CSV table of N, CA and C in Angstrom, one decimal:
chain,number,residue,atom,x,y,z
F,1,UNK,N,0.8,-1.2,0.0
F,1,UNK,CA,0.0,0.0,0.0
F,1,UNK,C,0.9,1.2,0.0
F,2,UNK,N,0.9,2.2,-0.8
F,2,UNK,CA,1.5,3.1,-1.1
F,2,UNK,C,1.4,4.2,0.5
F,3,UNK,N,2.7,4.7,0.5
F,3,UNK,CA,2.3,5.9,1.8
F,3,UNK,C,1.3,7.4,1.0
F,4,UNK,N,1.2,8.0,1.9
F,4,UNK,CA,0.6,9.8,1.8
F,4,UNK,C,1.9,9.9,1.1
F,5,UNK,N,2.6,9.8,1.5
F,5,UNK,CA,4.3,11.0,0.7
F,5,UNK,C,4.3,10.5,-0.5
F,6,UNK,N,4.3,9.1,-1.0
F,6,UNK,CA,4.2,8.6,-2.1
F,6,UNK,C,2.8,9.3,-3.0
F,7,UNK,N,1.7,9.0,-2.0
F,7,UNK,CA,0.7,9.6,-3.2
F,7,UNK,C,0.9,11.3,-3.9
F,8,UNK,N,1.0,11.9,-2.4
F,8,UNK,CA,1.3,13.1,-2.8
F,8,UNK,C,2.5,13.5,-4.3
F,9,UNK,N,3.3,13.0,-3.9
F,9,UNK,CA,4.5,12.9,-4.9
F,9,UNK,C,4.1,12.8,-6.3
F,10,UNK,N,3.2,12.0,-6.6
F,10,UNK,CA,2.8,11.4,-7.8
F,10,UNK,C,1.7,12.8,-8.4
F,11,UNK,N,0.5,13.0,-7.3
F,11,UNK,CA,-0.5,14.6,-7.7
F,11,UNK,C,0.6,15.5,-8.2
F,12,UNK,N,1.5,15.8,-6.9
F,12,UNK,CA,2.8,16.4,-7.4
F,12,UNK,C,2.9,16.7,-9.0
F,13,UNK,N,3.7,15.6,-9.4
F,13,UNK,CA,4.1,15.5,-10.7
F,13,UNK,C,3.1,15.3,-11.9
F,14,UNK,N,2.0,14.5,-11.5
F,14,UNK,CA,1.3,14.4,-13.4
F,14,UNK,C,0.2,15.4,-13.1
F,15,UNK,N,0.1,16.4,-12.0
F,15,UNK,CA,-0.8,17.9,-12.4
F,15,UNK,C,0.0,19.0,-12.8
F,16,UNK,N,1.8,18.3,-12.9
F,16,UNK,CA,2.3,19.6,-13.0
F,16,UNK,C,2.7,20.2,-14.6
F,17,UNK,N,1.9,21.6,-14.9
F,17,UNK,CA,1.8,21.6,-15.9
F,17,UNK,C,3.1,21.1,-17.8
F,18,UNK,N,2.3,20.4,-18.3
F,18,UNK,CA,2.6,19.8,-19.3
F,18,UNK,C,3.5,18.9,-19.2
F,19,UNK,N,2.8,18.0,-17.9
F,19,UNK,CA,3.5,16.6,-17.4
F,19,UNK,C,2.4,15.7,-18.1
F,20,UNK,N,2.1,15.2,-18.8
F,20,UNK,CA,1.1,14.0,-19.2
F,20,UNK,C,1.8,12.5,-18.4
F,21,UNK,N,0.9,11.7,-18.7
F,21,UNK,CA,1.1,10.4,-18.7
F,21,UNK,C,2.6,10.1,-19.1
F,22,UNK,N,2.3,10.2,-20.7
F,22,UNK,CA,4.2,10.0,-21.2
F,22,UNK,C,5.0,10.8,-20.1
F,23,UNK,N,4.9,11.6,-20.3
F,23,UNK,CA,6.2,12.7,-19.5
F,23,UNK,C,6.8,12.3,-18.5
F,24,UNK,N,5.8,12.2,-17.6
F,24,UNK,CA,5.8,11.2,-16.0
F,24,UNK,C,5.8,10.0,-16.0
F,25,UNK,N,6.1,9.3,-17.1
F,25,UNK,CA,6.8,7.7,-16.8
F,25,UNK,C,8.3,7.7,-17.7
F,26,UNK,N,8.5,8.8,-18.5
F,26,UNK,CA,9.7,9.5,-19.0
F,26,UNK,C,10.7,10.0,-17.9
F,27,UNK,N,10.1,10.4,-17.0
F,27,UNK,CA,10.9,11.3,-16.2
F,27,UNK,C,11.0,10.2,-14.7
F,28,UNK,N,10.0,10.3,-14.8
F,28,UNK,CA,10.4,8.7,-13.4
F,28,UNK,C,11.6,7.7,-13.9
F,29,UNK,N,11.4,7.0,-14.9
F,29,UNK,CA,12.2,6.0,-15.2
F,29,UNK,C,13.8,6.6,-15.2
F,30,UNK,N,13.9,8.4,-16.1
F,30,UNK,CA,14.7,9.1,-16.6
F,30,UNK,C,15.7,9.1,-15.1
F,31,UNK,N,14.8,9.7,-14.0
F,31,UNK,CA,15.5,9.9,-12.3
F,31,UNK,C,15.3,8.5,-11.4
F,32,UNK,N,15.1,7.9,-11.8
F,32,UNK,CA,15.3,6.4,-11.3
F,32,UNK,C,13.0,6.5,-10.0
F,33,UNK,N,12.6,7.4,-9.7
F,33,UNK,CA,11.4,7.2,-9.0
F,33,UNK,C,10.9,8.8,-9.3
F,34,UNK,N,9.9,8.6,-8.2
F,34,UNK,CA,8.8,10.0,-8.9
F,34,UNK,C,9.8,10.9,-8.1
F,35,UNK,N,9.8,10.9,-6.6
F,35,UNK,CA,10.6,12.1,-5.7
F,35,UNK,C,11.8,12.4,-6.5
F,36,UNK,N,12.5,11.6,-7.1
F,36,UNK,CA,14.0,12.2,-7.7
F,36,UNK,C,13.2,12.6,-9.0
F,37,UNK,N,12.5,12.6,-9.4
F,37,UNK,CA,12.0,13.1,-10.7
F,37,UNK,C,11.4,14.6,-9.9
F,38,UNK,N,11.1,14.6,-9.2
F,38,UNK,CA,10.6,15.9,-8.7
F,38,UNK,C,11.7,17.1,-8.1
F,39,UNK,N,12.7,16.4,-7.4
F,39,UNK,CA,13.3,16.8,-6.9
F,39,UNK,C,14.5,17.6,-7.8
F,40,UNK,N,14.5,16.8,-8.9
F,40,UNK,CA,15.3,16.8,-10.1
F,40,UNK,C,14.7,17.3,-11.5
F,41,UNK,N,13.3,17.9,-11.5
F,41,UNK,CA,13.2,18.6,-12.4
F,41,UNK,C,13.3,19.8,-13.2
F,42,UNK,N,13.1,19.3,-14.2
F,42,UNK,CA,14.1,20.7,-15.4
F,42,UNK,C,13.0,21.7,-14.7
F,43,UNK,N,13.8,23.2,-14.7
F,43,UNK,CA,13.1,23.9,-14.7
F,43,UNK,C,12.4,24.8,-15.5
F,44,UNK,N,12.4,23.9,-16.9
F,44,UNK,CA,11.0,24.4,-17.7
F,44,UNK,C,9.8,23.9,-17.3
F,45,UNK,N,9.8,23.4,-16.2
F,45,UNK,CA,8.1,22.6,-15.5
F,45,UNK,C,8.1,23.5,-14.5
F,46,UNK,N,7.0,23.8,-14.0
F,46,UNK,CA,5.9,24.5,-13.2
F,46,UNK,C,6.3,23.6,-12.1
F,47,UNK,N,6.9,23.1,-11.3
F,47,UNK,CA,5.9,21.8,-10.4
F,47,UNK,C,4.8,22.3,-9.7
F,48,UNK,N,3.6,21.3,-9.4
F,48,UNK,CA,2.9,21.8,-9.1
F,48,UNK,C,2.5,21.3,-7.5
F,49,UNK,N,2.3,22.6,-7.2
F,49,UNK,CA,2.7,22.5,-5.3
F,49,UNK,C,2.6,21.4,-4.3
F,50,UNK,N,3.0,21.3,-3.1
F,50,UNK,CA,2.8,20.1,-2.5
F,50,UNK,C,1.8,20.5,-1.6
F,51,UNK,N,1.3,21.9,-1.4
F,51,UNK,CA,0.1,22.1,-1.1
F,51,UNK,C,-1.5,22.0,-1.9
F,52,UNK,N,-1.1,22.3,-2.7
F,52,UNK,CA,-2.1,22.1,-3.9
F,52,UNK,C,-2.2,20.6,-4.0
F,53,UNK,N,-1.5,19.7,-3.8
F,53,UNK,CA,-1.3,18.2,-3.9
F,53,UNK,C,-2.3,17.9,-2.6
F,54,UNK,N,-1.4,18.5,-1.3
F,54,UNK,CA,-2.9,17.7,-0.6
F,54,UNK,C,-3.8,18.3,0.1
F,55,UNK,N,-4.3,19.4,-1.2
F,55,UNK,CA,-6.1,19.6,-0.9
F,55,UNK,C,-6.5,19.3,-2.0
F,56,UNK,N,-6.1,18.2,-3.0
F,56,UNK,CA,-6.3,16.9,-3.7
F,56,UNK,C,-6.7,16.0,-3.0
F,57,UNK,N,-5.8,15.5,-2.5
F,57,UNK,CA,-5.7,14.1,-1.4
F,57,UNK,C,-6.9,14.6,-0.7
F,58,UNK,N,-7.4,15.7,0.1
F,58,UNK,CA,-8.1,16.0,1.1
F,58,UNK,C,-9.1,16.2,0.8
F,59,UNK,N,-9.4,16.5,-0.6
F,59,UNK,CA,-10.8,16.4,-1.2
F,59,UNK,C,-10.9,15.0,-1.6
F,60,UNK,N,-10.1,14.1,-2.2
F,60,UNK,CA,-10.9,13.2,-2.6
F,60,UNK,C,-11.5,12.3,-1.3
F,61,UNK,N,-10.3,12.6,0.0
F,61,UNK,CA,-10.6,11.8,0.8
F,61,UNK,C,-12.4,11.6,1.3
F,62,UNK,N,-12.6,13.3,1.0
F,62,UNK,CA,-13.5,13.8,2.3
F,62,UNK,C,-14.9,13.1,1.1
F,63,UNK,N,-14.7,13.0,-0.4
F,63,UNK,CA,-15.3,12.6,-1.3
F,63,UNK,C,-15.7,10.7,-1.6
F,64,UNK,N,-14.9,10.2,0.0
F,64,UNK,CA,-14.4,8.6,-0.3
F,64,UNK,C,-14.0,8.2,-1.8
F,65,UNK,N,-13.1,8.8,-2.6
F,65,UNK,CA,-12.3,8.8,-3.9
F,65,UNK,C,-11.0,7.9,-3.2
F,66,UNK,N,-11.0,7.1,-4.2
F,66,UNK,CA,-9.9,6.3,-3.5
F,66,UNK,C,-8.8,6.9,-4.7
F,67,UNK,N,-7.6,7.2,-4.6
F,67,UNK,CA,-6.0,7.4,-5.3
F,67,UNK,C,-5.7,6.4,-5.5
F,68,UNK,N,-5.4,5.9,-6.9
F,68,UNK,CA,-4.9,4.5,-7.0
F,68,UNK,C,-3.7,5.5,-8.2
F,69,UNK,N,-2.4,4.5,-7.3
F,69,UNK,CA,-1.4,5.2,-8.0
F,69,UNK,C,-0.7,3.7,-9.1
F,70,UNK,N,0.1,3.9,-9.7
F,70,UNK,CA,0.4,2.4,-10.4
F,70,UNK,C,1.4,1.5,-9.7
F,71,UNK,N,1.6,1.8,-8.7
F,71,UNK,CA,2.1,0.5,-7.7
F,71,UNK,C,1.3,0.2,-6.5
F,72,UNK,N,0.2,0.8,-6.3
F,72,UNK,CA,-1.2,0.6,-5.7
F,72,UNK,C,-1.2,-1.1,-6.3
F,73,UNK,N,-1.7,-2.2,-5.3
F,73,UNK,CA,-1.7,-2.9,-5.3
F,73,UNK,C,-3.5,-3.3,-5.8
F,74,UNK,N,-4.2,-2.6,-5.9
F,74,UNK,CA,-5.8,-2.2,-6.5
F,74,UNK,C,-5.3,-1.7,-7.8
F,75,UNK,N,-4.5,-1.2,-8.5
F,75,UNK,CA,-4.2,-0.6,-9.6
F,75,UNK,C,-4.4,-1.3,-11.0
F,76,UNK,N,-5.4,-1.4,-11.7
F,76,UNK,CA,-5.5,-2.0,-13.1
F,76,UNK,C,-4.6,-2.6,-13.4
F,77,UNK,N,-3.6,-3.9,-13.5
F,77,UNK,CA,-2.7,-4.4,-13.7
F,77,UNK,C,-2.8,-4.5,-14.9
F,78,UNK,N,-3.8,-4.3,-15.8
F,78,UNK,CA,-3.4,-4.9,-17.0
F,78,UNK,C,-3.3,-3.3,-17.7
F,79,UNK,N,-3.4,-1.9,-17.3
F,79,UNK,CA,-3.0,-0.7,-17.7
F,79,UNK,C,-1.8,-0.6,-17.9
F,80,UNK,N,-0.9,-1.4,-17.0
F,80,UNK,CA,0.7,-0.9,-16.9
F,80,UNK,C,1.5,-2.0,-18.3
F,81,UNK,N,0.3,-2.4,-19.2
F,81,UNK,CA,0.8,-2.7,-20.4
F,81,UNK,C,0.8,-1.4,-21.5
F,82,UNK,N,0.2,-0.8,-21.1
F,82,UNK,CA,0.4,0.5,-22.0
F,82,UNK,C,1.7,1.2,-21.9
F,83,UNK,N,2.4,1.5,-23.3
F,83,UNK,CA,3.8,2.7,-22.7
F,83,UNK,C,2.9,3.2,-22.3
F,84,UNK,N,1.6,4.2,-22.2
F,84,UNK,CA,1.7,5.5,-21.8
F,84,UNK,C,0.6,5.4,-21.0
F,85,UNK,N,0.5,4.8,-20.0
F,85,UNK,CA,-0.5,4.5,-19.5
F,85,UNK,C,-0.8,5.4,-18.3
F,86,UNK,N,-2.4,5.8,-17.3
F,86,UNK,CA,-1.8,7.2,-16.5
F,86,UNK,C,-1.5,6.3,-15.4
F,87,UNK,N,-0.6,7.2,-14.9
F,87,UNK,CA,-0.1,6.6,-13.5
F,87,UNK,C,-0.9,7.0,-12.2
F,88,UNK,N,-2.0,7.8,-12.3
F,88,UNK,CA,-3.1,8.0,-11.4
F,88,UNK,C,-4.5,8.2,-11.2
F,89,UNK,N,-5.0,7.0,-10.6
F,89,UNK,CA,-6.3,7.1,-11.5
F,89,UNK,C,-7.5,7.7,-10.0
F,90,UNK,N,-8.2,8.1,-10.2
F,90,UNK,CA,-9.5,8.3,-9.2
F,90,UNK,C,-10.7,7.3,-9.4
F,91,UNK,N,-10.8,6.1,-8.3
F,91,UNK,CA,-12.0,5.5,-7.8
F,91,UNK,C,-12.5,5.4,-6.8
F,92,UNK,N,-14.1,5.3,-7.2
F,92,UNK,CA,-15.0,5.4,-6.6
F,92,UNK,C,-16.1,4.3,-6.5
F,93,UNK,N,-16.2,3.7,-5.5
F,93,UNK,CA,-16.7,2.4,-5.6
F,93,UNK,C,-15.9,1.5,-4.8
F,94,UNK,N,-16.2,-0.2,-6.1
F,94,UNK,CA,-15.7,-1.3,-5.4
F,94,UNK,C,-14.6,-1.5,-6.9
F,95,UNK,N,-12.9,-1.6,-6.0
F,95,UNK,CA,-11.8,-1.2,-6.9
F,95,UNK,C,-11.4,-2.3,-7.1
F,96,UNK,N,-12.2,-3.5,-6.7
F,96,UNK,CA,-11.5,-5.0,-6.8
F,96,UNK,C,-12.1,-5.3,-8.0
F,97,UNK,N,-13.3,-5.0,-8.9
F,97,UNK,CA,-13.6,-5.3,-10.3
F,97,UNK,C,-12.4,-4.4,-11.2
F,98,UNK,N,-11.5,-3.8,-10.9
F,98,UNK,CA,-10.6,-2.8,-11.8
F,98,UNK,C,-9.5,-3.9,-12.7
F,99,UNK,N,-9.1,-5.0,-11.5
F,99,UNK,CA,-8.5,-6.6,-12.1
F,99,UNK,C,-9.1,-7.6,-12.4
F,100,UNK,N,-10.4,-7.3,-12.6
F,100,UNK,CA,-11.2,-8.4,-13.9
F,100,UNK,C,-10.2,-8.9,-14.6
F,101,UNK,N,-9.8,-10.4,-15.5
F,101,UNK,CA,-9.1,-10.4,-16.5
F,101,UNK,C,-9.8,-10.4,-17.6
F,102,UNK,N,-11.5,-10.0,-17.6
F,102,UNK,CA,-12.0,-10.4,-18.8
F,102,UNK,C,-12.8,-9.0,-19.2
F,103,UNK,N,-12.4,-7.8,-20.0
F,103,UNK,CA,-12.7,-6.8,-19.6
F,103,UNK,C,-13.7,-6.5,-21.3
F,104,UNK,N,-14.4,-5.9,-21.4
F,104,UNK,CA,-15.1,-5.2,-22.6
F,104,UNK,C,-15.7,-4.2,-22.7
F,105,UNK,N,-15.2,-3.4,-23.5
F,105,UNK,CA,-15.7,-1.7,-23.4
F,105,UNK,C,-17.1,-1.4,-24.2
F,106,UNK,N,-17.8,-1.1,-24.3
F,106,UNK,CA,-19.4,-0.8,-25.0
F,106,UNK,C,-19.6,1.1,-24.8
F,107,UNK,N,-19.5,1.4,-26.1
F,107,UNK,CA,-19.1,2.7,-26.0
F,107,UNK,C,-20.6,3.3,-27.3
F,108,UNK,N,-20.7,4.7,-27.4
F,108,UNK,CA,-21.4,4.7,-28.5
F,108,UNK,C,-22.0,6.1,-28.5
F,109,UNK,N,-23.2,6.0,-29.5
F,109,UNK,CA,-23.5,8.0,-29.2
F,109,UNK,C,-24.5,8.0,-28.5
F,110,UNK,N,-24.4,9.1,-27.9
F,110,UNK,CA,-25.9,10.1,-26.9
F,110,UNK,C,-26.6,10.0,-27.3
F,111,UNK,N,-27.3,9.8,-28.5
F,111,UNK,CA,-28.4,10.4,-29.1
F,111,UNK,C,-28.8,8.8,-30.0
F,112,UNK,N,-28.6,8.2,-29.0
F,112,UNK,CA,-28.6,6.4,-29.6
F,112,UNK,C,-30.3,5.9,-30.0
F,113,UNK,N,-30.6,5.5,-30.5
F,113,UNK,CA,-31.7,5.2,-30.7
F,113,UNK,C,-32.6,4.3,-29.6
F,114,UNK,N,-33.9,4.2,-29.8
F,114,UNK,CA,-34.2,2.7,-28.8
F,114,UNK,C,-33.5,1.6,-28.4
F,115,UNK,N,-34.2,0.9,-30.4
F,115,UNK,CA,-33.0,-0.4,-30.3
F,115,UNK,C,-31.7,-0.4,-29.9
F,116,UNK,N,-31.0,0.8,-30.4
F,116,UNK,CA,-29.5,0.9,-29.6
F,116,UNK,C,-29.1,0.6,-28.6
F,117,UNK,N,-30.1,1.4,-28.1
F,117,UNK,CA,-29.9,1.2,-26.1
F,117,UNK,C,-30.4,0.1,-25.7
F,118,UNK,N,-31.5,-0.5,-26.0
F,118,UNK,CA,-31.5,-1.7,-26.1
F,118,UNK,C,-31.0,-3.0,-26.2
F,119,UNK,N,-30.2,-2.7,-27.3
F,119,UNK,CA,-29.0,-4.1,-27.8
F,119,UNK,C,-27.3,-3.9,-27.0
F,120,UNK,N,-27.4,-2.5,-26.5
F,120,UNK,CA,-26.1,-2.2,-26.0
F,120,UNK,C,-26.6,-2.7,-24.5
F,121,UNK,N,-27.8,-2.6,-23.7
F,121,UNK,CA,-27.9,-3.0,-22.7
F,121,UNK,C,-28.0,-4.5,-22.4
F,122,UNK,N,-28.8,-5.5,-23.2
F,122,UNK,CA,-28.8,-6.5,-23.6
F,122,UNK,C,-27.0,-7.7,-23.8
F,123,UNK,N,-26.8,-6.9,-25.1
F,123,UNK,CA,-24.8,-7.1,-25.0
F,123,UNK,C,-24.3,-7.2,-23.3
F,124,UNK,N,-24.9,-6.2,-22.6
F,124,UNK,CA,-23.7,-5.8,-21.4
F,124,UNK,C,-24.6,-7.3,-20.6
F,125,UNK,N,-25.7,-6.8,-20.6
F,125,UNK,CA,-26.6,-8.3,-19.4
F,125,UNK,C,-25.6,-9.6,-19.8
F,126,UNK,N,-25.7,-9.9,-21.5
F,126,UNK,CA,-25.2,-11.0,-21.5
F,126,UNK,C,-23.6,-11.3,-21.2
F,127,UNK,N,-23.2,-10.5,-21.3
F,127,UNK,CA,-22.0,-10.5,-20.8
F,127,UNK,C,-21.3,-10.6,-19.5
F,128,UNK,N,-22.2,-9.8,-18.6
F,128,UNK,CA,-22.0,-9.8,-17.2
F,128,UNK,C,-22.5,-11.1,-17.2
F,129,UNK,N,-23.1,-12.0,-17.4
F,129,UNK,CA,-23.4,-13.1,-16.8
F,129,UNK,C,-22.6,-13.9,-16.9
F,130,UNK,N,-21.7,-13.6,-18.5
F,130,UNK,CA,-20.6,-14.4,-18.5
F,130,UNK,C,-19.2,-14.1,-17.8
F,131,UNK,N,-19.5,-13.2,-16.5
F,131,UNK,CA,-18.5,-12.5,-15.8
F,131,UNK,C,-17.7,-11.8,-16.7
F,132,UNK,N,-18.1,-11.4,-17.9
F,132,UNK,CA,-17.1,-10.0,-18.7
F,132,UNK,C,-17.5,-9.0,-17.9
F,133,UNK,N,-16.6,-8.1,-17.4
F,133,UNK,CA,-16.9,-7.0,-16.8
F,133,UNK,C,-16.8,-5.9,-18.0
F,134,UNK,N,-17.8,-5.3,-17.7
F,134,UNK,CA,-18.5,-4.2,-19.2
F,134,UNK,C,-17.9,-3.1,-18.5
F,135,UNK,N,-17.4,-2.2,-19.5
F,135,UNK,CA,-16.8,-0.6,-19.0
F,135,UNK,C,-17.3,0.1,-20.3
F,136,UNK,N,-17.4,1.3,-19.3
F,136,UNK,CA,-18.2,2.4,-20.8
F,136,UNK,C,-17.6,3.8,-19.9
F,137,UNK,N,-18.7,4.6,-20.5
F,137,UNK,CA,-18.2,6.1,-20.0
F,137,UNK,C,-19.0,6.6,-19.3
F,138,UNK,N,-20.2,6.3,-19.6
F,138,UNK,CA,-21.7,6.2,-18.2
F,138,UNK,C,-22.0,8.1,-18.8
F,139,UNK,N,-22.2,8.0,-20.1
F,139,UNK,CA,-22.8,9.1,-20.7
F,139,UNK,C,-24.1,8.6,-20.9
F,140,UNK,N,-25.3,9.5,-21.4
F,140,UNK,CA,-26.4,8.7,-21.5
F,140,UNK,C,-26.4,8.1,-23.0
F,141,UNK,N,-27.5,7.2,-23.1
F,141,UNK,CA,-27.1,6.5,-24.7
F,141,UNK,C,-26.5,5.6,-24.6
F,142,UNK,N,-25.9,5.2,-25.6
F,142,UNK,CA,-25.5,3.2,-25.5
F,142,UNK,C,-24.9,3.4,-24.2
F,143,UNK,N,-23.5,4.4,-23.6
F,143,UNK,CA,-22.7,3.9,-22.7
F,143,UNK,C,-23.7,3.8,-21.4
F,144,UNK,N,-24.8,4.6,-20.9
F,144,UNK,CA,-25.5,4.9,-20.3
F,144,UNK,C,-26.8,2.8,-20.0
F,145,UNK,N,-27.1,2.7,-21.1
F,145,UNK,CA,-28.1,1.8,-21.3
F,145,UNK,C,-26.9,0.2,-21.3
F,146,UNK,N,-25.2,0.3,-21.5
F,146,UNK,CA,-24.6,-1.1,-21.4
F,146,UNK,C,-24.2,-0.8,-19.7
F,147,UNK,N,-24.2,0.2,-18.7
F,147,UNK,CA,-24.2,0.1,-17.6
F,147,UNK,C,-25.2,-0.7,-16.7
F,148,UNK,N,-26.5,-0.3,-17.5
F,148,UNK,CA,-27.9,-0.7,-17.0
F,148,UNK,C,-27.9,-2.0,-17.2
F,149,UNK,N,-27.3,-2.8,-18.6
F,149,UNK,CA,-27.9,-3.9,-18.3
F,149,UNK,C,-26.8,-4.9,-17.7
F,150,UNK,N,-25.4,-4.4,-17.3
F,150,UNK,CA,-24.7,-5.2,-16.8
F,150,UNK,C,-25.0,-5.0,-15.2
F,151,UNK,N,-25.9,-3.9,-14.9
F,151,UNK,CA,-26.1,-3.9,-13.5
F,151,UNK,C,-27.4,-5.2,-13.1
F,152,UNK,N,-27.8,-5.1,-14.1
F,152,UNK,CA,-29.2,-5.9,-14.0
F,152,UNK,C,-28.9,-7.4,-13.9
F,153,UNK,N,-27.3,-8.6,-14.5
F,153,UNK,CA,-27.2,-9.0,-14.0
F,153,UNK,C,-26.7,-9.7,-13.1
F,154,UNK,N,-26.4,-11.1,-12.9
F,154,UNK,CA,-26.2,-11.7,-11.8
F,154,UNK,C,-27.5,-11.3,-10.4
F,155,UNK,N,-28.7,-11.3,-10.9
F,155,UNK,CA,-29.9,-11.0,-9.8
F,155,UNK,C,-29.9,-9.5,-9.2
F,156,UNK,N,-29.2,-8.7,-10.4
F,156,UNK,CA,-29.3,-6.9,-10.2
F,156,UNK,C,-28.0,-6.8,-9.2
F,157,UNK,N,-27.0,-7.6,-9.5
F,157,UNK,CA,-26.0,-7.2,-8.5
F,157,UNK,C,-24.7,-7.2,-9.5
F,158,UNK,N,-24.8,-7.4,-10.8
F,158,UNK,CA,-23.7,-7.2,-11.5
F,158,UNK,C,-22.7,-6.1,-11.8
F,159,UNK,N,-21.4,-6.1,-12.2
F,159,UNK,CA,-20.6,-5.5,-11.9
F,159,UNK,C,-20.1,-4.4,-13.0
F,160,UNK,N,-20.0,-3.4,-13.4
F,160,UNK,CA,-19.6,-2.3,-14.5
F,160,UNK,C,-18.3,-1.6,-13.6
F,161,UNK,N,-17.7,-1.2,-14.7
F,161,UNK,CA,-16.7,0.1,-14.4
F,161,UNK,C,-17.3,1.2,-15.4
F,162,UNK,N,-17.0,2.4,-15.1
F,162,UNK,CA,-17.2,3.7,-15.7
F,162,UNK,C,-15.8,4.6,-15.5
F,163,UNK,N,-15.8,4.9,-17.2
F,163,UNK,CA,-14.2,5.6,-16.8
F,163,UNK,C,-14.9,6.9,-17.2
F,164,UNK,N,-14.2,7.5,-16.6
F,164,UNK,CA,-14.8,9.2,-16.8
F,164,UNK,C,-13.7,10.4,-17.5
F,165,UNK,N,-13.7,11.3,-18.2
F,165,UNK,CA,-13.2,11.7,-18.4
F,165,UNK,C,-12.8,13.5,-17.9
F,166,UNK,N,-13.6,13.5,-16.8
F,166,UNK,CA,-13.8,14.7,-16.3
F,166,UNK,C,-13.0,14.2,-14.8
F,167,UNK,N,-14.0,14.2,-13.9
F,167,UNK,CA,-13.9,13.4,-12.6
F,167,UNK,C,-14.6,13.0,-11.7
F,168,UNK,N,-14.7,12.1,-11.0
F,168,UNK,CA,-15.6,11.7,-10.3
F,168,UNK,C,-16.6,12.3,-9.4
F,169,UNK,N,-15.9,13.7,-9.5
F,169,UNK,CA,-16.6,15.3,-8.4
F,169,UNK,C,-17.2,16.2,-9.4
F,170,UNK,N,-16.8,15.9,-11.0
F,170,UNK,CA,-17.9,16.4,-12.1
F,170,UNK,C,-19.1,16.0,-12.5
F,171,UNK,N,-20.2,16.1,-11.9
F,171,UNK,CA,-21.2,15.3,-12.9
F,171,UNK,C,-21.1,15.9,-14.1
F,172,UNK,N,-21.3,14.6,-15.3
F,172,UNK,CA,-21.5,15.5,-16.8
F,172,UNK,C,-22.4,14.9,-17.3
């Protein structure tokens, strides 16, 4: 389980302006960990404060947002197959479906028709039954209607992820 100094260190670095994903597994690897990447950065980066870092931490806490950083032992294991994969993610919920090995995305437009939503929620039921864990983006429309129907099974107790692209303290 990662400490506070570790989490912070990581808010630290991939909020600090025109750090992405790449940059901050560039520059970790580059200084051998995140603190020597921090400690050690060029000063064409901003870093971004270690105050500002934990009234992150302090908001998500107070939000029950759980920080899962990529040595977080809850951390999507199969994410850290991506080069550029983010090294910090925000969940909310139950983080033990995040290591499904059998994962399937159901994605699609807003403005989906009946049948759409229909066959996208139908797809997710049948799937969830076959323990695929269904991920979408939980917009309304297909991704909205493949949540519904993977929640519906296993007797209305089935399991979804929703990745968001805002944050879990944005409704969109």
């Amino acid at each position: 389980m990662p400490s506070k100094d570790e989490i912070l260190d990581y808010l630290q670095l991939i909020n600090t302006e025109n750090i992405g994903p790449k940059t901050f597994l560039q520059l970790t690897k580059q200084f051998g960990s995140v603190r020597q990447a921090i400690e050690k950065l060029p000063p064409r980066y901003k870093l971004f404060s270690r105050k500002d870092a934990e009234k992150e931490l302090d908001l998500a806490q107070h939000l029950n947002v759980k920080i899962l950083i990529d040595c977080d032992p809850e951390f999507p294991q199969t994410l850290l197959n991506i080069s550029d994969y983010p090294p910090v993610l925000y969940a909310l919920g139950n983080t033990e479906f995040l290591n499904n090995n059998i994962c399937l995305a159901i994605v699609g437009s807003r403005n989906a028709s009946i049948n759409g939503r229909k066959l996208s929620s139908k797809i997710a039921y049948d799937l969830t039954e076959q323990n695929i864990l269904v991920v979408s983006g939980m917009a309304r429309g297909i991704d909205g209607a493949a949540h519904k129907g993977a929640m519906y099974a296993h007797n209305q107790q089935g399991a979804t992820v929703a990745v968001l692209g805002t944050g879990v303290d944005i409704p969109y």
